[in-house]
Amino acid sequence: MKLILAIVQDKDSNKLANALVDANIRATKLSTTGGFLKAGNTTFIVGIEDERVEEVLEIIKDVCHSRTQYIAAPMGLENTIEGSMTSYPVEVQVGGATIFIMPVEGYHHF
Ligand code: 2BA
């Protein structure tokens, strides 16, 4: 058995949850926050038999899309108007999914 941790964008999370239910794959959804953008994302926890790992990856790949986001980066002091703080937009490409796959030593379901 494997444990899949998949960090996806909030925009794709409902569609992914539905796709996993449709495929009879059990998952837990966590509301998480990206360390860099400090914006919400969603982490799925999926415990799955080894032979179904590829199926889960395919579903995630189908549903989750990479998108461009912009963050406001502060300008250097030399570019600021006296007394005010200005910023400029920086483009960041956020991936469709970041996935970790771990071996599971034990699984108990009471
Ligand atoms: P964030 O940490 O908010 O990162 C959002 C996007 O910002 C990243 O997209 C990447 O394009 C960019 N980014 C992150 N750190 C950066 C840095 N130090 N310098 C420049 N750009 C940076 P993704 O790589 O697709 O990551 C999407 C989300 O997946 C991340 O949100 C984070 O929540 C998670 N993640 C990515 N790699 C991870 C890792 N190695 N461990 C744990 N979580 C990870």
Tab-separated table of C-alpha atoms and ligand atoms in Angstrom:
chain	number	residue	atom	x	y	z
A	1	MET	CA	0.000	0.000	0.000
A	2	LYS	CA	1.090	3.590	-0.637
A	3	LEU	CA	0.174	6.963	0.807
A	4	ILE	CA	-0.184	9.684	-1.785
A	5	LEU	CA	-0.029	13.325	-0.711
A	6	ALA	CA	-1.162	15.584	-3.544
A	7	ILE	CA	-1.056	19.363	-3.183
A	8	VAL	CA	-3.359	20.936	-5.757
A	9	GLN	CA	-4.880	24.312	-6.447
A	10	ASP	CA	-8.179	25.116	-4.712
A	11	LYS	CA	-9.778	25.695	-8.130
A	12	ASP	CA	-9.316	22.009	-9.007
A	13	SER	CA	-10.084	20.499	-5.628
A	14	ASN	CA	-13.836	19.838	-5.933
A	15	LYS	CA	-13.474	18.337	-9.386
A	16	LEU	CA	-10.652	16.113	-8.126
A	17	ALA	CA	-12.657	15.010	-5.067
A	18	ASN	CA	-15.570	14.050	-7.356
A	19	ALA	CA	-13.307	12.209	-9.801
A	20	LEU	CA	-11.772	10.170	-6.958
A	21	VAL	CA	-15.213	9.265	-5.582
A	22	ASP	CA	-16.366	8.258	-9.082
A	23	ALA	CA	-13.334	5.959	-9.359
A	24	ASN	CA	-14.088	4.479	-5.918
A	25	ILE	CA	-10.836	5.869	-4.495
A	26	ARG	CA	-10.946	6.980	-0.866
A	27	ALA	CA	-9.366	10.321	-0.027
A	28	THR	CA	-9.177	12.998	2.643
A	29	LYS	CA	-9.062	16.669	1.710
A	30	LEU	CA	-7.117	19.140	3.833
A	31	SER	CA	-7.187	22.910	3.508
A	32	THR	CA	-3.545	23.943	3.339
A	33	THR	CA	-1.463	27.038	2.653
A	34	GLY	CA	1.491	27.302	0.295
A	35	GLY	CA	4.644	28.491	2.010
A	36	PHE	CA	5.694	30.773	-0.856
A	37	LEU	CA	2.459	32.412	-2.024
A	38	LYS	CA	0.868	32.136	1.441
A	39	ALA	CA	-2.366	31.410	-0.390
A	40	GLY	CA	-4.790	28.548	0.117
A	41	ASN	CA	-4.299	25.246	-1.642
A	42	THR	CA	-5.683	21.770	-1.025
A	43	THR	CA	-3.831	18.636	0.029
A	44	PHE	CA	-5.360	15.246	-0.703
A	45	ILE	CA	-4.376	12.215	1.368
A	46	VAL	CA	-4.988	8.985	-0.503
A	47	GLY	CA	-4.226	5.525	0.871
A	48	ILE	CA	-4.182	3.157	-2.079
A	49	GLU	CA	-3.095	-0.330	-3.108
A	50	ASP	CA	0.213	-0.391	-5.017
A	51	GLU	CA	-1.442	-1.510	-8.256
A	52	ARG	CA	-3.793	1.526	-8.277
A	53	VAL	CA	-1.149	4.238	-7.750
A	54	GLU	CA	-0.850	4.924	-11.494
A	55	GLU	CA	-4.632	5.232	-11.780
A	56	VAL	CA	-4.662	7.891	-9.041
A	57	LEU	CA	-1.815	9.790	-10.737
A	58	GLU	CA	-3.675	9.736	-14.072
A	59	ILE	CA	-6.829	11.141	-12.470
A	60	ILE	CA	-4.865	13.940	-10.795
A	61	LYS	CA	-3.059	14.695	-14.076
A	62	ASP	CA	-6.356	14.861	-15.974
A	63	VAL	CA	-8.104	17.158	-13.520
A	64	CYS	CA	-5.434	19.517	-12.184
A	65	HIS	CA	-4.041	22.319	-14.304
A	66	SER	CA	-0.993	24.515	-14.063
A	67	ARG	CA	-1.844	28.237	-13.892
A	68	THR	CA	-0.056	31.556	-13.853
A	69	GLN	CA	-0.469	33.687	-10.753
A	70	TYR	CA	0.897	37.093	-9.927
A	71	ILE	CA	2.311	38.218	-6.622
A	72	ALA	CA	3.037	41.771	-5.581
A	73	ALA	CA	6.759	42.172	-5.002
A	74	PRO	CA	7.929	45.302	-3.188
A	75	MET	CA	10.082	47.662	-5.238
A	76	GLY	CA	13.572	48.568	-4.139
A	77	LEU	CA	13.845	51.770	-2.130
A	78	GLU	CA	15.404	53.596	-5.063
A	79	ASN	CA	12.165	53.124	-7.002
A	80	THR	CA	9.713	54.206	-4.356
A	81	ILE	CA	7.981	57.552	-4.333
A	82	GLU	CA	8.935	59.366	-1.187
A	83	GLY	CA	6.888	58.168	1.767
A	84	SER	CA	4.997	55.469	-0.132
A	85	MET	CA	5.635	51.808	-0.711
A	86	THR	CA	5.036	50.539	-4.235
A	87	SER	CA	5.081	47.063	-5.663
A	88	TYR	CA	5.179	45.407	-9.047
A	89	PRO	CA	3.571	42.153	-10.205
A	90	VAL	CA	5.769	39.067	-10.512
A	91	GLU	CA	4.571	36.097	-12.543
A	92	VAL	CA	4.616	32.700	-10.810
A	93	GLN	CA	3.755	29.433	-12.552
A	94	VAL	CA	1.856	27.281	-10.050
A	95	GLY	CA	1.881	23.599	-10.925
A	96	GLY	CA	-1.201	21.479	-11.388
A	97	ALA	CA	-0.129	19.188	-8.564
A	98	THR	CA	2.832	18.431	-6.313
A	99	ILE	CA	2.743	14.779	-5.363
A	100	PHE	CA	4.587	12.696	-2.789
A	101	ILE	CA	4.242	8.904	-2.686
A	102	MET	CA	5.203	7.062	0.485
A	103	PRO	CA	5.195	3.420	1.508
A	104	VAL	CA	2.639	2.519	4.176
A	105	GLU	CA	3.876	0.307	7.009
A	106	GLY	CA	0.478	-0.360	8.505
A	107	TYR	CA	-3.180	0.306	7.760
A	108	HIS	CA	-5.985	-0.097	10.298
A	109	HIS	CA	-9.595	0.772	9.644
A	110	PHE	CA	-11.873	0.143	12.627
B	1	2BA	P1	3.640	27.715	-2.689
B	1	2BA	O1	4.725	27.405	-1.727
B	1	2BA	O2	2.716	28.837	-2.348
B	1	2BA	O3	4.322	27.958	-4.125
B	1	2BA	C1	3.559	28.399	-5.211
B	1	2BA	C2	4.438	28.495	-6.440
B	1	2BA	O4	5.424	29.502	-6.230
B	1	2BA	C3	5.231	27.214	-6.757
B	1	2BA	O5	4.439	26.327	-7.535
B	1	2BA	C4	6.430	27.749	-7.503
B	1	2BA	O6	6.128	28.001	-8.864
B	1	2BA	C5	6.650	29.097	-6.848
B	1	2BA	N1	7.674	29.026	-5.798
B	1	2BA	C6	7.629	28.335	-4.639
B	1	2BA	N2	8.735	28.541	-3.903
B	1	2BA	C7	9.493	29.389	-4.616
B	1	2BA	C8	10.758	30.014	-4.394
B	1	2BA	N3	11.478	29.795	-3.281
B	1	2BA	N4	11.235	30.852	-5.373
B	1	2BA	C9	10.541	31.104	-6.485
B	1	2BA	N5	9.325	30.558	-6.758
B	1	2BA	C10	8.817	29.707	-5.825
B	1	2BA	P2	4.604	24.774	-7.318
B	1	2BA	O7	6.041	24.385	-7.294
B	1	2BA	O8	3.735	24.106	-8.306
B	1	2BA	O9	4.043	24.478	-5.856
B	1	2BA	C11	2.653	24.581	-5.530
B	1	2BA	C12	2.455	24.330	-4.056
B	1	2BA	O10	2.846	22.978	-3.761
B	1	2BA	C13	3.320	25.172	-3.148
B	1	2BA	O11	2.696	26.415	-2.890
B	1	2BA	C14	3.433	24.326	-1.884
B	1	2BA	O12	2.238	24.431	-1.117
B	1	2BA	C15	3.474	22.918	-2.462
B	1	2BA	N6	4.846	22.425	-2.643
B	1	2BA	C16	5.611	22.521	-3.755
B	1	2BA	N7	6.777	21.907	-3.590
B	1	2BA	C17	6.775	21.426	-2.332
B	1	2BA	C18	7.713	20.680	-1.552
B	1	2BA	N8	8.928	20.301	-2.041
B	1	2BA	N9	7.366	20.348	-0.281
B	1	2BA	C19	6.162	20.697	0.225
B	1	2BA	N10	5.226	21.398	-0.468
B	1	2BA	C20	5.529	21.742	-1.728
